Amino acid sequence: MNRTERQNDKKLRLLPLGGLGEIGMNCFVLEYGNDMVLIDCGVQFPDSHWPGMDLLIPDLGYVKDRLDSLRGVVVTHGHED
């Protein structure tokens, strides 16, 4: 097989659902083909721009819509972010 041939059309995708460009709320989806792994699901403590809010959480709608593809959850560390 030469270097330009592909064995399959599966692509590895990393989707940030939270925590990108901010402190806290770390949450990522790693997808390969039809399989998905959720990496962390942190929260963020709101500042004065969010009156009355105790916690901010990532939007997990993408995961919810594809629950049949979810193969696991990886927790990388044991605190809120």
Short mmCIF file of N, CA and C in Angstrom, two decimals:
data_model
loop_
_atom_site.label_atom_id
_atom_site.label_comp_id
_atom_site.label_asym_id
_atom_site.label_seq_id
_atom_site.Cartn_x
_atom_site.Cartn_y
_atom_site.Cartn_z
N MET A 1 0.85 -1.18 0.00
CA MET A 1 0.00 0.00 0.00
C MET A 1 0.89 1.24 0.00
N ASN A 2 0.57 2.19 -0.84
CA ASN A 2 1.36 3.43 -0.83
C ASN A 2 0.80 4.40 0.20
N ARG A 3 1.52 5.45 0.46
CA ARG A 3 1.17 6.37 1.54
C ARG A 3 -0.12 7.14 1.29
N THR A 4 -0.60 7.21 0.07
CA THR A 4 -1.80 7.99 -0.21
C THR A 4 -3.08 7.17 -0.04
N GLU A 5 -2.97 5.87 0.07
CA GLU A 5 -4.15 5.03 0.26
C GLU A 5 -4.59 5.07 1.71
N ARG A 6 -5.89 5.04 1.92
CA ARG A 6 -6.45 5.01 3.27
C ARG A 6 -7.05 3.64 3.54
N GLN A 7 -6.88 3.18 4.77
CA GLN A 7 -7.49 1.91 5.13
C GLN A 7 -8.95 2.08 5.51
N ASN A 8 -9.32 3.23 6.07
CA ASN A 8 -10.72 3.51 6.39
C ASN A 8 -10.94 5.01 6.35
N ASP A 9 -12.18 5.40 6.46
CA ASP A 9 -12.52 6.82 6.41
C ASP A 9 -12.77 7.42 7.79
N LYS A 10 -12.48 6.67 8.85
CA LYS A 10 -12.70 7.18 10.20
C LYS A 10 -11.73 8.32 10.49
N LYS A 11 -12.25 9.33 11.19
CA LYS A 11 -11.43 10.47 11.57
C LYS A 11 -11.48 10.63 13.08
N LEU A 12 -10.37 11.04 13.64
CA LEU A 12 -10.30 11.35 15.06
C LEU A 12 -10.65 12.81 15.24
N ARG A 13 -11.64 13.08 16.12
CA ARG A 13 -12.08 14.45 16.35
C ARG A 13 -12.02 14.77 17.83
N LEU A 14 -11.55 15.95 18.17
CA LEU A 14 -11.56 16.44 19.53
C LEU A 14 -12.44 17.68 19.56
N LEU A 15 -13.53 17.61 20.32
CA LEU A 15 -14.49 18.71 20.37
C LEU A 15 -14.50 19.33 21.77
N PRO A 16 -14.09 20.57 21.92
CA PRO A 16 -14.17 21.22 23.23
C PRO A 16 -15.61 21.66 23.51
N LEU A 17 -16.16 21.21 24.63
CA LEU A 17 -17.50 21.63 25.03
C LEU A 17 -17.43 22.70 26.12
N GLY A 18 -16.27 22.88 26.70
CA GLY A 18 -16.06 23.89 27.73
C GLY A 18 -14.59 23.91 28.12
N GLY A 19 -14.19 24.98 28.76
CA GLY A 19 -12.83 25.08 29.27
C GLY A 19 -11.79 25.57 28.29
N LEU A 20 -12.19 25.85 27.09
CA LEU A 20 -11.23 26.33 26.09
C LEU A 20 -11.17 27.86 26.16
N GLY A 21 -10.01 28.39 26.51
CA GLY A 21 -9.86 29.83 26.62
C GLY A 21 -10.44 30.40 27.90
N GLU A 22 -10.68 29.55 28.89
CA GLU A 22 -11.23 30.02 30.17
C GLU A 22 -10.69 29.12 31.28
N ILE A 23 -10.82 29.58 32.50
CA ILE A 23 -10.40 28.77 33.64
C ILE A 23 -11.64 28.07 34.18
N GLY A 24 -11.60 26.75 34.22
CA GLY A 24 -12.74 25.97 34.69
C GLY A 24 -13.57 25.43 33.55
N MET A 25 -14.55 24.63 33.90
CA MET A 25 -15.52 24.06 32.97
C MET A 25 -14.88 23.19 31.89
N ASN A 26 -13.78 22.52 32.22
CA ASN A 26 -13.11 21.65 31.25
C ASN A 26 -14.02 20.49 30.85
N CYS A 27 -14.21 20.32 29.56
CA CYS A 27 -15.02 19.22 29.05
C CYS A 27 -14.73 19.06 27.56
N PHE A 28 -14.38 17.84 27.19
CA PHE A 28 -14.04 17.55 25.80
C PHE A 28 -14.68 16.24 25.37
N VAL A 29 -14.96 16.12 24.10
CA VAL A 29 -15.42 14.86 23.50
C VAL A 29 -14.35 14.41 22.52
N LEU A 30 -13.98 13.15 22.62
CA LEU A 30 -13.05 12.53 21.68
C LEU A 30 -13.86 11.52 20.88
N GLU A 31 -13.90 11.70 19.56
CA GLU A 31 -14.67 10.81 18.68
C GLU A 31 -13.77 10.12 17.68
N TYR A 32 -14.07 8.87 17.43
CA TYR A 32 -13.40 8.13 16.37
C TYR A 32 -14.47 7.27 15.70
N GLY A 33 -14.79 7.58 14.48
CA GLY A 33 -15.88 6.88 13.81
C GLY A 33 -17.18 7.15 14.55
N ASN A 34 -17.87 6.07 14.97
CA ASN A 34 -19.13 6.20 15.71
C ASN A 34 -18.95 6.07 17.21
N ASP A 35 -17.72 6.07 17.68
CA ASP A 35 -17.44 5.92 19.11
C ASP A 35 -17.04 7.26 19.71
N MET A 36 -17.51 7.49 20.94
CA MET A 36 -17.28 8.77 21.59
C MET A 36 -16.89 8.54 23.05
N VAL A 37 -15.93 9.32 23.54
CA VAL A 37 -15.54 9.31 24.94
C VAL A 37 -15.62 10.74 25.45
N LEU A 38 -16.22 10.92 26.62
CA LEU A 38 -16.31 12.23 27.26
C LEU A 38 -15.13 12.36 28.22
N ILE A 39 -14.37 13.43 28.09
CA ILE A 39 -13.20 13.67 28.94
C ILE A 39 -13.51 14.85 29.85
N ASP A 40 -13.64 14.56 31.12
CA ASP A 40 -13.96 15.53 32.17
C ASP A 40 -15.34 16.14 31.96
N CYS A 41 -15.84 16.75 32.98
CA CYS A 41 -17.11 17.47 32.91
C CYS A 41 -17.11 18.48 34.05
N GLY A 42 -16.21 19.43 33.95
CA GLY A 42 -15.99 20.39 35.03
C GLY A 42 -17.05 21.47 35.09
N VAL A 43 -16.96 22.23 36.15
CA VAL A 43 -17.87 23.36 36.35
C VAL A 43 -17.03 24.63 36.44
N GLN A 44 -17.70 25.73 36.41
CA GLN A 44 -17.04 27.03 36.58
C GLN A 44 -17.84 27.80 37.62
N PHE A 45 -17.14 28.49 38.48
CA PHE A 45 -17.82 29.32 39.46
C PHE A 45 -18.01 30.71 38.86
N PRO A 46 -19.26 31.15 38.76
CA PRO A 46 -19.54 32.41 38.05
C PRO A 46 -19.04 33.63 38.81
N ASP A 47 -18.78 34.68 38.05
CA ASP A 47 -18.39 35.95 38.65
C ASP A 47 -19.62 36.86 38.71
N SER A 48 -19.41 38.12 38.91
CA SER A 48 -20.52 39.08 39.07
C SER A 48 -21.35 39.25 37.80
N HIS A 49 -20.88 38.76 36.67
CA HIS A 49 -21.65 38.85 35.42
C HIS A 49 -22.81 37.85 35.39
N TRP A 50 -22.84 36.93 36.35
CA TRP A 50 -23.87 35.89 36.41
C TRP A 50 -24.58 35.93 37.76
N PRO A 51 -25.31 37.00 38.07
CA PRO A 51 -25.96 37.10 39.39
C PRO A 51 -27.00 35.99 39.58
N GLY A 52 -26.98 35.41 40.77
CA GLY A 52 -27.94 34.36 41.10
C GLY A 52 -27.54 32.97 40.65
N MET A 53 -26.45 32.84 39.94
CA MET A 53 -25.98 31.53 39.46
C MET A 53 -24.93 31.00 40.42
N ASP A 54 -25.07 29.72 40.81
CA ASP A 54 -24.08 29.09 41.68
C ASP A 54 -22.98 28.41 40.90
N LEU A 55 -23.34 27.77 39.79
CA LEU A 55 -22.38 27.04 38.96
C LEU A 55 -22.71 27.20 37.49
N LEU A 56 -21.70 27.19 36.66
CA LEU A 56 -21.88 27.12 35.21
C LEU A 56 -21.36 25.75 34.77
N ILE A 57 -22.11 25.09 33.90
CA ILE A 57 -21.70 23.78 33.42
C ILE A 57 -21.63 23.80 31.89
N PRO A 58 -20.82 22.91 31.30
CA PRO A 58 -20.74 22.85 29.84
C PRO A 58 -22.08 22.42 29.23
N ASP A 59 -22.31 22.82 28.00
CA ASP A 59 -23.49 22.39 27.25
C ASP A 59 -23.23 20.97 26.75
N LEU A 60 -23.92 20.00 27.31
CA LEU A 60 -23.73 18.59 26.96
C LEU A 60 -24.74 18.11 25.92
N GLY A 61 -25.39 19.03 25.22
CA GLY A 61 -26.38 18.66 24.21
C GLY A 61 -25.83 17.75 23.14
N TYR A 62 -24.60 17.98 22.72
CA TYR A 62 -23.97 17.15 21.69
C TYR A 62 -23.87 15.70 22.17
N VAL A 63 -23.48 15.52 23.42
CA VAL A 63 -23.36 14.17 24.00
C VAL A 63 -24.75 13.55 24.16
N LYS A 64 -25.68 14.33 24.68
CA LYS A 64 -27.05 13.84 24.90
C LYS A 64 -27.67 13.33 23.60
N ASP A 65 -27.43 14.04 22.51
CA ASP A 65 -28.00 13.64 21.22
C ASP A 65 -27.35 12.40 20.63
N ARG A 66 -26.22 11.96 21.21
CA ARG A 66 -25.47 10.81 20.67
C ARG A 66 -25.14 9.79 21.76
N LEU A 67 -26.01 9.64 22.74
CA LEU A 67 -25.73 8.75 23.87
C LEU A 67 -25.41 7.32 23.45
N ASP A 68 -25.99 6.86 22.35
CA ASP A 68 -25.71 5.50 21.89
C ASP A 68 -24.26 5.33 21.44
N SER A 69 -23.56 6.42 21.18
CA SER A 69 -22.15 6.36 20.77
C SER A 69 -21.18 6.52 21.94
N LEU A 70 -21.69 6.91 23.11
CA LEU A 70 -20.83 7.15 24.27
C LEU A 70 -20.30 5.83 24.80
N ARG A 71 -18.98 5.71 24.83
CA ARG A 71 -18.33 4.47 25.28
C ARG A 71 -17.74 4.59 26.67
N GLY A 72 -17.60 5.81 27.18
CA GLY A 72 -17.05 5.97 28.51
C GLY A 72 -16.82 7.43 28.86
N VAL A 73 -16.47 7.63 30.13
CA VAL A 73 -16.15 8.95 30.65
C VAL A 73 -14.79 8.85 31.33
N VAL A 74 -13.89 9.74 30.99
CA VAL A 74 -12.56 9.78 31.59
C VAL A 74 -12.49 11.01 32.50
N VAL A 75 -12.17 10.76 33.78
CA VAL A 75 -12.00 11.85 34.74
C VAL A 75 -10.50 12.00 34.97
N THR A 76 -9.95 13.15 34.62
CA THR A 76 -8.50 13.33 34.67
C THR A 76 -7.99 13.84 36.00
N HIS A 77 -8.85 14.50 36.77
CA HIS A 77 -8.42 15.00 38.07
C HIS A 77 -9.65 15.25 38.94
N GLY A 78 -9.42 15.37 40.25
CA GLY A 78 -10.54 15.38 41.19
C GLY A 78 -10.89 16.73 41.78
N HIS A 79 -11.03 17.75 40.97
CA HIS A 79 -11.61 19.00 41.47
C HIS A 79 -12.48 19.62 40.39
N GLU A 80 -13.12 20.72 40.72
CA GLU A 80 -14.27 21.23 39.96
C GLU A 80 -14.03 21.67 38.53
N ASP A 81 -12.84 22.08 38.15
CA ASP A 81 -12.69 22.67 36.82
C ASP A 81 -12.76 21.62 35.74
#
